[in-house]
Amino acid sequence: MPVSVEAQSAPDSTHVPTIGVLVQASAHAESHPTLYTDGFGVDRARFAVSGAPVDGVSYELEGDFVDDLIVTDAHVDLQLHPRWMLRGGQFRPAFSYGQLVSSSATPFVLRARSVRALGVSRTPGAAVSYQSRSAWRVQAGVFNGARLGAESERLDPPAQSTAEEQLLYVGRLAWTPEWDAGRAAVGAGVAHDPAGAAAQNGPSTRYSGNVHIWHRAVGLTIEALTRTEAAPGTIETGAYATGTYQVASAHTLRARTDWVRYNGPAPQAPTQLGVGYTYQPTSYLRVETDAVAPIDDSTVQPVVLRTQVQVHF
């Protein structure tokens, strides 16, 4: 089960950089236009360097070199106060719980389609966060909205603006209590694009809300997302629910239902039902197997089988 991501803070002060490597390779059986083509491939090959050169200042630099070297994260954190942190650079805004969970810890090979279609991509910007003593966390930031929706899975994604001056405002409120046998994360996020950088149809606002509970061996995550646009007045919605059961320390069973609906000219995405199994004998190795069935009343959809191996140091 993925760890709670709502209470992230700057790493402990250390003057020695930490180097990490993550390689994710997967094999897919059957083809589907909105999931995967069949075959084998390397999904991610990432190299990360992080550290804290001085007290109160930390950094992270991460790149992906599957096809070409691409900088995914590059940010600096300033611990202004034990409960206040300022982050600047390129990173993922705190909007959707499903996107804040690291790709190396997601309960399925892929994040939920609703999160990938309606979430917010990594983008340059600055954000401030506050962590209270009573498990409340508030995050707010201003970002370059030109990259809004860069990871959308819509079959006909709207043209994106390249204007660097267009801004995106993102905020999130979360409550993350923990107890001896479990934890919870209840949160809501909003992302407002006043210039319409993603849709080029006027202002656009996205909302997300989630409930995540993990108690002993059982976990449940539910999240809903929506996007409204001033013109042509469309509303896009999506939601997913994921349940997990940790059979033993290294073995986890999971199931998920996931759907996205568009009120507009875009093709409707079929609802997805999936089951999976995760084997993680050590912190360095993780093996996942999924079976996902798109459910569509109009056509018969194939079951997509996916297996992924993660090696990370």
mmCIF file with all atom_site columns, N, CA and C in Angstrom, residues 255-312:
data_model
loop_
_atom_site.group_PDB
_atom_site.id
_atom_site.type_symbol
_atom_site.label_atom_id
_atom_site.label_alt_id
_atom_site.label_comp_id
_atom_site.label_asym_id
_atom_site.label_entity_id
_atom_site.label_seq_id
_atom_site.pdbx_PDB_ins_code
_atom_site.Cartn_x
_atom_site.Cartn_y
_atom_site.Cartn_z
_atom_site.occupancy
_atom_site.B_iso_or_equiv
_atom_site.pdbx_formal_charge
_atom_site.auth_seq_id
_atom_site.auth_comp_id
_atom_site.auth_asym_id
_atom_site.auth_atom_id
_atom_site.pdbx_PDB_model_num
ATOM 1   N N  . ALA A 1 255 ? -7.665  -4.486 -5.963  1.00 0.00 ? 255 ALA A N  1
ATOM 2   C CA . ALA A 1 255 ? -8.712  -4.355 -6.976  1.00 0.00 ? 255 ALA A CA 1
ATOM 3   C C  . ALA A 1 255 ? -9.036  -2.888 -7.155  1.00 0.00 ? 255 ALA A C  1
ATOM 4   N N  . ARG A 1 256 ? -9.480  -2.525 -8.371  1.00 0.00 ? 256 ARG A N  1
ATOM 5   C CA . ARG A 1 256 ? -9.789  -1.115 -8.639  1.00 0.00 ? 256 ARG A CA 1
ATOM 6   C C  . ARG A 1 256 ? -10.859 -0.990 -9.710  1.00 0.00 ? 256 ARG A C  1
ATOM 7   N N  . THR A 1 257 ? -11.728 -0.026 -9.540  1.00 0.00 ? 257 THR A N  1
ATOM 8   C CA . THR A 1 257 ? -12.641 0.401  -10.590 1.00 0.00 ? 257 THR A CA 1
ATOM 9   C C  . THR A 1 257 ? -12.344 1.860  -10.902 1.00 0.00 ? 257 THR A C  1
ATOM 10  N N  . ASP A 1 258 ? -12.437 2.241  -12.177 1.00 0.00 ? 258 ASP A N  1
ATOM 11  C CA . ASP A 1 258 ? -11.945 3.544  -12.621 1.00 0.00 ? 258 ASP A CA 1
ATOM 12  C C  . ASP A 1 258 ? -12.764 3.988  -13.824 1.00 0.00 ? 258 ASP A C  1
ATOM 13  N N  . TRP A 1 259 ? -13.249 5.234  -13.804 1.00 0.00 ? 259 TRP A N  1
ATOM 14  C CA . TRP A 1 259 ? -14.021 5.719  -14.945 1.00 0.00 ? 259 TRP A CA 1
ATOM 15  C C  . TRP A 1 259 ? -13.798 7.208  -15.174 1.00 0.00 ? 259 TRP A C  1
ATOM 16  N N  . VAL A 1 260 ? -14.012 7.628  -16.420 1.00 0.00 ? 260 VAL A N  1
ATOM 17  C CA . VAL A 1 260 ? -13.921 9.033  -16.826 1.00 0.00 ? 260 VAL A CA 1
ATOM 18  C C  . VAL A 1 260 ? -15.069 9.312  -17.788 1.00 0.00 ? 260 VAL A C  1
ATOM 19  N N  . ARG A 1 261 ? -15.710 10.460 -17.642 1.00 0.00 ? 261 ARG A N  1
ATOM 20  C CA . ARG A 1 261 ? -16.796 10.843 -18.537 1.00 0.00 ? 261 ARG A CA 1
ATOM 21  C C  . ARG A 1 261 ? -16.563 12.258 -19.044 1.00 0.00 ? 261 ARG A C  1
ATOM 22  N N  . TYR A 1 262 ? -16.832 12.467 -20.339 1.00 0.00 ? 262 TYR A N  1
ATOM 23  C CA . TYR A 1 262 ? -16.678 13.772 -20.953 1.00 0.00 ? 262 TYR A CA 1
ATOM 24  C C  . TYR A 1 262 ? -18.037 14.258 -21.449 1.00 0.00 ? 262 TYR A C  1
ATOM 25  N N  . ASN A 1 263 ? -18.349 15.494 -21.178 1.00 0.00 ? 263 ASN A N  1
ATOM 26  C CA . ASN A 1 263 ? -19.564 16.115 -21.677 1.00 0.00 ? 263 ASN A CA 1
ATOM 27  C C  . ASN A 1 263 ? -19.162 17.039 -22.821 1.00 0.00 ? 263 ASN A C  1
ATOM 28  N N  . GLY A 1 264 ? -18.966 16.454 -23.984 1.00 0.00 ? 264 GLY A N  1
ATOM 29  C CA . GLY A 1 264 ? -18.485 17.229 -25.110 1.00 0.00 ? 264 GLY A CA 1
ATOM 30  C C  . GLY A 1 264 ? -18.193 16.317 -26.288 1.00 0.00 ? 264 GLY A C  1
ATOM 31  N N  . PRO A 1 265 ? -17.426 16.797 -27.275 1.00 0.00 ? 265 PRO A N  1
ATOM 32  C CA . PRO A 1 265 ? -17.188 16.016 -28.492 1.00 0.00 ? 265 PRO A CA 1
ATOM 33  C C  . PRO A 1 265 ? -16.194 14.871 -28.325 1.00 0.00 ? 265 PRO A C  1
ATOM 34  N N  . ALA A 1 266 ? -15.485 14.810 -27.206 1.00 0.00 ? 266 ALA A N  1
ATOM 35  C CA . ALA A 1 266 ? -14.465 13.772 -27.045 1.00 0.00 ? 266 ALA A CA 1
ATOM 36  C C  . ALA A 1 266 ? -15.108 12.399 -26.904 1.00 0.00 ? 266 ALA A C  1
ATOM 37  N N  . PRO A 1 267 ? -14.455 11.339 -27.420 1.00 0.00 ? 267 PRO A N  1
ATOM 38  C CA . PRO A 1 267 ? -14.985 9.981  -27.247 1.00 0.00 ? 267 PRO A CA 1
ATOM 39  C C  . PRO A 1 267 ? -15.069 9.608  -25.778 1.00 0.00 ? 267 PRO A C  1
ATOM 40  N N  . GLN A 1 268 ? -16.098 8.831  -25.443 1.00 0.00 ? 268 GLN A N  1
ATOM 41  C CA . GLN A 1 268 ? -16.259 8.396  -24.069 1.00 0.00 ? 268 GLN A CA 1
ATOM 42  C C  . GLN A 1 268 ? -15.261 7.283  -23.759 1.00 0.00 ? 268 GLN A C  1
ATOM 43  N N  . ALA A 1 269 ? -14.648 7.344  -22.588 1.00 0.00 ? 269 ALA A N  1
ATOM 44  C CA . ALA A 1 269 ? -13.675 6.335  -22.179 1.00 0.00 ? 269 ALA A CA 1
ATOM 45  C C  . ALA A 1 269 ? -14.399 5.209  -21.449 1.00 0.00 ? 269 ALA A C  1
ATOM 46  N N  . PRO A 1 270 ? -14.099 3.958  -21.745 1.00 0.00 ? 270 PRO A N  1
ATOM 47  C CA . PRO A 1 270 ? -14.771 2.861  -21.054 1.00 0.00 ? 270 PRO A CA 1
ATOM 48  C C  . PRO A 1 270 ? -14.353 2.788  -19.594 1.00 0.00 ? 270 PRO A C  1
ATOM 49  N N  . THR A 1 271 ? -15.286 2.348  -18.760 1.00 0.00 ? 271 THR A N  1
ATOM 50  C CA . THR A 1 271 ? -14.963 2.091  -17.359 1.00 0.00 ? 271 THR A CA 1
ATOM 51  C C  . THR A 1 271 ? -13.987 0.929  -17.285 1.00 0.00 ? 271 THR A C  1
ATOM 52  N N  . GLN A 1 272 ? -13.051 0.997  -16.360 1.00 0.00 ? 272 GLN A N  1
ATOM 53  C CA . GLN A 1 272 ? -12.060 -0.063 -16.208 1.00 0.00 ? 272 GLN A CA 1
ATOM 54  C C  . GLN A 1 272 ? -12.252 -0.773 -14.872 1.00 0.00 ? 272 GLN A C  1
ATOM 55  N N  . LEU A 1 273 ? -12.212 -2.089 -14.908 1.00 0.00 ? 273 LEU A N  1
ATOM 56  C CA . LEU A 1 273 ? -12.205 -2.909 -13.709 1.00 0.00 ? 273 LEU A CA 1
ATOM 57  C C  . LEU A 1 273 ? -10.904 -3.698 -13.706 1.00 0.00 ? 273 LEU A C  1
ATOM 58  N N  . GLY A 1 274 ? -10.208 -3.711 -12.571 1.00 0.00 ? 274 GLY A N  1
ATOM 59  C CA . GLY A 1 274 ? -8.913  -4.382 -12.539 1.00 0.00 ? 274 GLY A CA 1
ATOM 60  C C  . GLY A 1 274 ? -8.667  -5.102 -11.230 1.00 0.00 ? 274 GLY A C  1
ATOM 61  N N  . VAL A 1 275 ? -7.878  -6.168 -11.312 1.00 0.00 ? 275 VAL A N  1
ATOM 62  C CA . VAL A 1 275 ? -7.390  -6.879 -10.131 1.00 0.00 ? 275 VAL A CA 1
ATOM 63  C C  . VAL A 1 275 ? -5.891  -7.051 -10.298 1.00 0.00 ? 275 VAL A C  1
ATOM 64  N N  . GLY A 1 276 ? -5.175  -7.193 -9.198  1.00 0.00 ? 276 GLY A N  1
ATOM 65  C CA . GLY A 1 276 ? -3.729  -7.308 -9.301  1.00 0.00 ? 276 GLY A CA 1
ATOM 66  C C  . GLY A 1 276 ? -3.103  -7.949 -8.087  1.00 0.00 ? 276 GLY A C  1
ATOM 67  N N  . TYR A 1 277 ? -1.811  -8.211 -8.230  1.00 0.00 ? 277 TYR A N  1
ATOM 68  C CA . TYR A 1 277 ? -1.022  -8.842 -7.170  1.00 0.00 ? 277 TYR A CA 1
ATOM 69  C C  . TYR A 1 277 ? 0.352   -8.192 -7.150  1.00 0.00 ? 277 TYR A C  1
ATOM 70  N N  . THR A 1 278 ? 0.850   -7.877 -5.960  1.00 0.00 ? 278 THR A N  1
ATOM 71  C CA . THR A 1 278 ? 2.168   -7.269 -5.791  1.00 0.00 ? 278 THR A CA 1
ATOM 72  C C  . THR A 1 278 ? 3.034   -8.145 -4.909  1.00 0.00 ? 278 THR A C  1
ATOM 73  N N  . TYR A 1 279 ? 4.253   -8.374 -5.364  1.00 0.00 ? 279 TYR A N  1
ATOM 74  C CA . TYR A 1 279 ? 5.249   -9.113 -4.583  1.00 0.00 ? 279 TYR A CA 1
ATOM 75  C C  . TYR A 1 279 ? 6.431   -8.194 -4.363  1.00 0.00 ? 279 TYR A C  1
ATOM 76  N N  . GLN A 1 280 ? 6.729   -7.886 -3.109  1.00 0.00 ? 280 GLN A N  1
ATOM 77  C CA . GLN A 1 280 ? 7.833   -6.987 -2.776  1.00 0.00 ? 280 GLN A CA 1
ATOM 78  C C  . GLN A 1 280 ? 8.644   -7.598 -1.638  1.00 0.00 ? 280 GLN A C  1
ATOM 79  N N  . PRO A 1 281 ? 9.620   -8.446 -1.969  1.00 0.00 ? 281 PRO A N  1
ATOM 80  C CA . PRO A 1 281 ? 10.405  -9.114 -0.923  1.00 0.00 ? 281 PRO A CA 1
ATOM 81  C C  . PRO A 1 281 ? 11.358  -8.186 -0.202  1.00 0.00 ? 281 PRO A C  1
ATOM 82  N N  . THR A 1 282 ? 11.851  -7.141 -0.889  1.00 0.00 ? 282 THR A N  1
ATOM 83  C CA . THR A 1 282 ? 12.759  -6.172 -0.279  1.00 0.00 ? 282 THR A CA 1
ATOM 84  C C  . THR A 1 282 ? 12.379  -4.787 -0.769  1.00 0.00 ? 282 THR A C  1
ATOM 85  N N  . SER A 1 283 ? 12.997  -3.768 -0.183  1.00 0.00 ? 283 SER A N  1
ATOM 86  C CA . SER A 1 283 ? 12.739  -2.399 -0.625  1.00 0.00 ? 283 SER A CA 1
ATOM 87  C C  . SER A 1 283 ? 13.350  -2.116 -1.991  1.00 0.00 ? 283 SER A C  1
ATOM 88  N N  . TYR A 1 284 ? 14.181  -3.024 -2.490  1.00 0.00 ? 284 TYR A N  1
ATOM 89  C CA . TYR A 1 284 ? 14.848  -2.805 -3.778  1.00 0.00 ? 284 TYR A CA 1
ATOM 90  C C  . TYR A 1 284 ? 14.106  -3.429 -4.955  1.00 0.00 ? 284 TYR A C  1
ATOM 91  N N  . LEU A 1 285 ? 13.179  -4.355 -4.685  1.00 0.00 ? 285 LEU A N  1
ATOM 92  C CA . LEU A 1 285 ? 12.529  -5.093 -5.765  1.00 0.00 ? 285 LEU A CA 1
ATOM 93  C C  . LEU A 1 285 ? 11.027  -5.119 -5.549  1.00 0.00 ? 285 LEU A C  1
ATOM 94  N N  . ARG A 1 286 ? 10.293  -4.870 -6.630  1.00 0.00 ? 286 ARG A N  1
ATOM 95  C CA . ARG A 1 286 ? 8.825   -4.881 -6.581  1.00 0.00 ? 286 ARG A CA 1
ATOM 96  C C  . ARG A 1 286 ? 8.316   -5.449 -7.900  1.00 0.00 ? 286 ARG A C  1
ATOM 97  N N  . VAL A 1 287 ? 7.451   -6.445 -7.830  1.00 0.00 ? 287 VAL A N  1
ATOM 98  C CA . VAL A 1 287 ? 6.872   -7.084 -9.012  1.00 0.00 ? 287 VAL A CA 1
ATOM 99  C C  . VAL A 1 287 ? 5.359   -6.950 -8.938  1.00 0.00 ? 287 VAL A C  1
ATOM 100 N N  . GLU A 1 288 ? 4.753   -6.461 -10.006 1.00 0.00 ? 288 GLU A N  1
ATOM 101 C CA . GLU A 1 288 ? 3.307   -6.250 -10.046 1.00 0.00 ? 288 GLU A CA 1
ATOM 102 C C  . GLU A 1 288 ? 2.722   -6.941 -11.266 1.00 0.00 ? 288 GLU A C  1
ATOM 103 N N  . THR A 1 289 ? 1.557   -7.531 -11.090 1.00 0.00 ? 289 THR A N  1
ATOM 104 C CA . THR A 1 289 ? 0.811   -8.129 -12.190 1.00 0.00 ? 289 THR A CA 1
ATOM 105 C C  . THR A 1 289 ? -0.629  -7.647 -12.125 1.00 0.00 ? 289 THR A C  1
ATOM 106 N N  . ASP A 1 290 ? -1.139  -7.123 -13.239 1.00 0.00 ? 290 ASP A N  1
ATOM 107 C CA . ASP A 1 290 ? -2.497  -6.596 -13.308 1.00 0.00 ? 290 ASP A CA 1
ATOM 108 C C  . ASP A 1 290 ? -3.280  -7.280 -14.418 1.00 0.00 ? 290 ASP A C  1
ATOM 109 N N  . ALA A 1 291 ? -4.575  -7.392 -14.222 1.00 0.00 ? 291 ALA A N  1
ATOM 110 C CA . ALA A 1 291 ? -5.520  -7.769 -15.269 1.00 0.00 ? 291 ALA A CA 1
ATOM 111 C C  . ALA A 1 291 ? -6.608  -6.713 -15.279 1.00 0.00 ? 291 ALA A C  1
ATOM 112 N N  . VAL A 1 292 ? -6.711  -5.958 -16.386 1.00 0.00 ? 292 VAL A N  1
ATOM 113 C CA . VAL A 1 292 ? -7.637  -4.836 -16.476 1.00 0.00 ? 292 VAL A CA 1
ATOM 114 C C  . VAL A 1 292 ? -8.621  -5.099 -17.604 1.00 0.00 ? 292 VAL A C  1
ATOM 115 N N  . ALA A 1 293 ? -9.914  -4.950 -17.295 1.00 0.00 ? 293 ALA A N  1
ATOM 116 C CA . ALA A 1 293 ? -10.962 -5.176 -18.291 1.00 0.00 ? 293 ALA A CA 1
ATOM 117 C C  . ALA A 1 293 ? -11.731 -3.881 -18.507 1.00 0.00 ? 293 ALA A C  1
ATOM 118 N N  . PRO A 1 294 ? -11.582 -3.244 -19.667 1.00 0.00 ? 294 PRO A N  1
ATOM 119 C CA . PRO A 1 294 ? -12.426 -2.081 -19.980 1.00 0.00 ? 294 PRO A CA 1
ATOM 120 C C  . PRO A 1 294 ? -13.857 -2.536 -20.253 1.00 0.00 ? 294 PRO A C  1
ATOM 121 N N  . ILE A 1 295 ? -14.824 -1.884 -19.635 1.00 0.00 ? 295 ILE A N  1
ATOM 122 C CA . ILE A 1 295 ? -16.227 -2.244 -19.783 1.00 0.00 ? 295 ILE A CA 1
ATOM 123 C C  . ILE A 1 295 ? -16.916 -1.177 -20.616 1.00 0.00 ? 295 ILE A C  1
ATOM 124 N N  . ASP A 1 296 ? -17.413 -1.577 -21.776 1.00 0.00 ? 296 ASP A N  1
ATOM 125 C CA . ASP A 1 296 ? -18.084 -0.658 -22.684 1.00 0.00 ? 296 ASP A CA 1
ATOM 126 C C  . ASP A 1 296 ? -19.318 -1.358 -23.228 1.00 0.00 ? 296 ASP A C  1
ATOM 127 N N  . ASP A 1 297 ? -20.476 -0.707 -23.124 1.00 0.00 ? 297 ASP A N  1
ATOM 128 C CA . ASP A 1 297 ? -21.720 -1.348 -23.558 1.00 0.00 ? 297 ASP A CA 1
ATOM 129 C C  . ASP A 1 297 ? -21.781 -1.548 -25.067 1.00 0.00 ? 297 ASP A C  1
ATOM 130 N N  . SER A 1 298 ? -21.033 -0.742 -25.827 1.00 0.00 ? 298 SER A N  1
ATOM 131 C CA . SER A 1 298 ? -21.179 -0.781 -27.282 1.00 0.00 ? 298 SER A CA 1
ATOM 132 C C  . SER A 1 298 ? -20.278 -1.820 -27.946 1.00 0.00 ? 298 SER A C  1
ATOM 133 N N  . THR A 1 299 ? -19.154 -2.154 -27.345 1.00 0.00 ? 299 THR A N  1
ATOM 134 C CA . THR A 1 299 ? -18.224 -3.093 -27.967 1.00 0.00 ? 299 THR A CA 1
ATOM 135 C C  . THR A 1 299 ? -17.669 -4.046 -26.922 1.00 0.00 ? 299 THR A C  1
ATOM 136 N N  . VAL A 1 300 ? -17.140 -5.156 -27.406 1.00 0.00 ? 300 VAL A N  1
ATOM 137 C CA . VAL A 1 300 ? -16.476 -6.111 -26.529 1.00 0.00 ? 300 VAL A CA 1
ATOM 138 C C  . VAL A 1 300 ? -15.016 -5.705 -26.405 1.00 0.00 ? 300 VAL A C  1
ATOM 139 N N  . GLN A 1 301 ? -14.551 -5.478 -25.196 1.00 0.00 ? 301 GLN A N  1
ATOM 140 C CA . GLN A 1 301 ? -13.200 -5.000 -24.965 1.00 0.00 ? 301 GLN A CA 1
ATOM 141 C C  . GLN A 1 301 ? -12.317 -6.136 -24.460 1.00 0.00 ? 301 GLN A C  1
ATOM 142 N N  . PRO A 1 302 ? -11.064 -6.194 -24.902 1.00 0.00 ? 302 PRO A N  1
ATOM 143 C CA . PRO A 1 302 ? -10.177 -7.258 -24.436 1.00 0.00 ? 302 PRO A CA 1
ATOM 144 C C  . PRO A 1 302 ? -9.671  -6.997 -23.025 1.00 0.00 ? 302 PRO A C  1
ATOM 145 N N  . VAL A 1 303 ? -9.352  -8.065 -22.318 1.00 0.00 ? 303 VAL A N  1
ATOM 146 C CA . VAL A 1 303 ? -8.700  -7.951 -21.019 1.00 0.00 ? 303 VAL A CA 1
ATOM 147 C C  . VAL A 1 303 ? -7.223  -7.671 -21.257 1.00 0.00 ? 303 VAL A C  1
ATOM 148 N N  . VAL A 1 304 ? -6.702  -6.672 -20.596 1.00 0.00 ? 304 VAL A N  1
ATOM 149 C CA . VAL A 1 304 ? -5.305  -6.284 -20.757 1.00 0.00 ? 304 VAL A CA 1
ATOM 150 C C  . VAL A 1 304 ? -4.518  -6.843 -19.579 1.00 0.00 ? 304 VAL A C  1
ATOM 151 N N  . LEU A 1 305 ? -3.481  -7.619 -19.874 1.00 0.00 ? 305 LEU A N  1
ATOM 152 C CA . LEU A 1 305 ? -2.609  -8.188 -18.848 1.00 0.00 ? 305 LEU A CA 1
ATOM 153 C C  . LEU A 1 305 ? -1.301  -7.414 -18.833 1.00 0.00 ? 305 LEU A C  1
ATOM 154 N N  . ARG A 1 306 ? -0.866  -7.003 -17.631 1.00 0.00 ? 306 ARG A N  1
ATOM 155 C CA . ARG A 1 306 ? 0.354   -6.210 -17.524 1.00 0.00 ? 306 ARG A CA 1
ATOM 156 C C  . ARG A 1 306 ? 1.172   -6.742 -16.357 1.00 0.00 ? 306 ARG A C  1
ATOM 157 N N  . THR A 1 307 ? 2.474   -6.831 -16.573 1.00 0.00 ? 307 THR A N  1
ATOM 158 C CA . THR A 1 307 ? 3.404   -7.207 -15.512 1.00 0.00 ? 307 THR A CA 1
ATOM 159 C C  . THR A 1 307 ? 4.549   -6.213 -15.511 1.00 0.00 ? 307 THR A C  1
ATOM 160 N N  . GLN A 1 308 ? 4.901   -5.744 -14.337 1.00 0.00 ? 308 GLN A N  1
ATOM 161 C CA . GLN A 1 308 ? 5.967   -4.749 -14.228 1.00 0.00 ? 308 GLN A CA 1
ATOM 162 C C  . GLN A 1 308 ? 6.950   -5.156 -13.136 1.00 0.00 ? 308 GLN A C  1
ATOM 163 N N  . VAL A 1 309 ? 8.222   -4.954 -13.418 1.00 0.00 ? 309 VAL A N  1
ATOM 164 C CA . VAL A 1 309 ? 9.289   -5.193 -12.448 1.00 0.00 ? 309 VAL A CA 1
ATOM 165 C C  . VAL A 1 309 ? 9.970   -3.877 -12.161 1.00 0.00 ? 309 VAL A C  1
ATOM 166 N N  . GLN A 1 310 ? 10.080  -3.515 -10.880 1.00 0.00 ? 310 GLN A N  1
ATOM 167 C CA . GLN A 1 310 ? 10.766  -2.305 -10.468 1.00 0.00 ? 310 GLN A CA 1
ATOM 168 C C  . GLN A 1 310 ? 12.037  -2.679 -9.702  1.00 0.00 ? 310 GLN A C  1
ATOM 169 N N  . VAL A 1 311 ? 13.104  -2.033 -10.060 1.00 0.00 ? 311 VAL A N  1
ATOM 170 C CA . VAL A 1 311 ? 14.354  -2.152 -9.313  1.00 0.00 ? 311 VAL A CA 1
ATOM 171 C C  . VAL A 1 311 ? 14.776  -0.744 -8.934  1.00 0.00 ? 311 VAL A C  1
ATOM 172 N N  . HIS A 1 312 ? 14.907  -0.481 -7.640  1.00 0.00 ? 312 HIS A N  1
ATOM 173 C CA . HIS A 1 312 ? 15.290  0.866  -7.225  1.00 0.00 ? 312 HIS A CA 1
ATOM 174 C C  . HIS A 1 312 ? 16.219  0.796  -6.034  1.00 0.00 ? 312 HIS A C  1
#
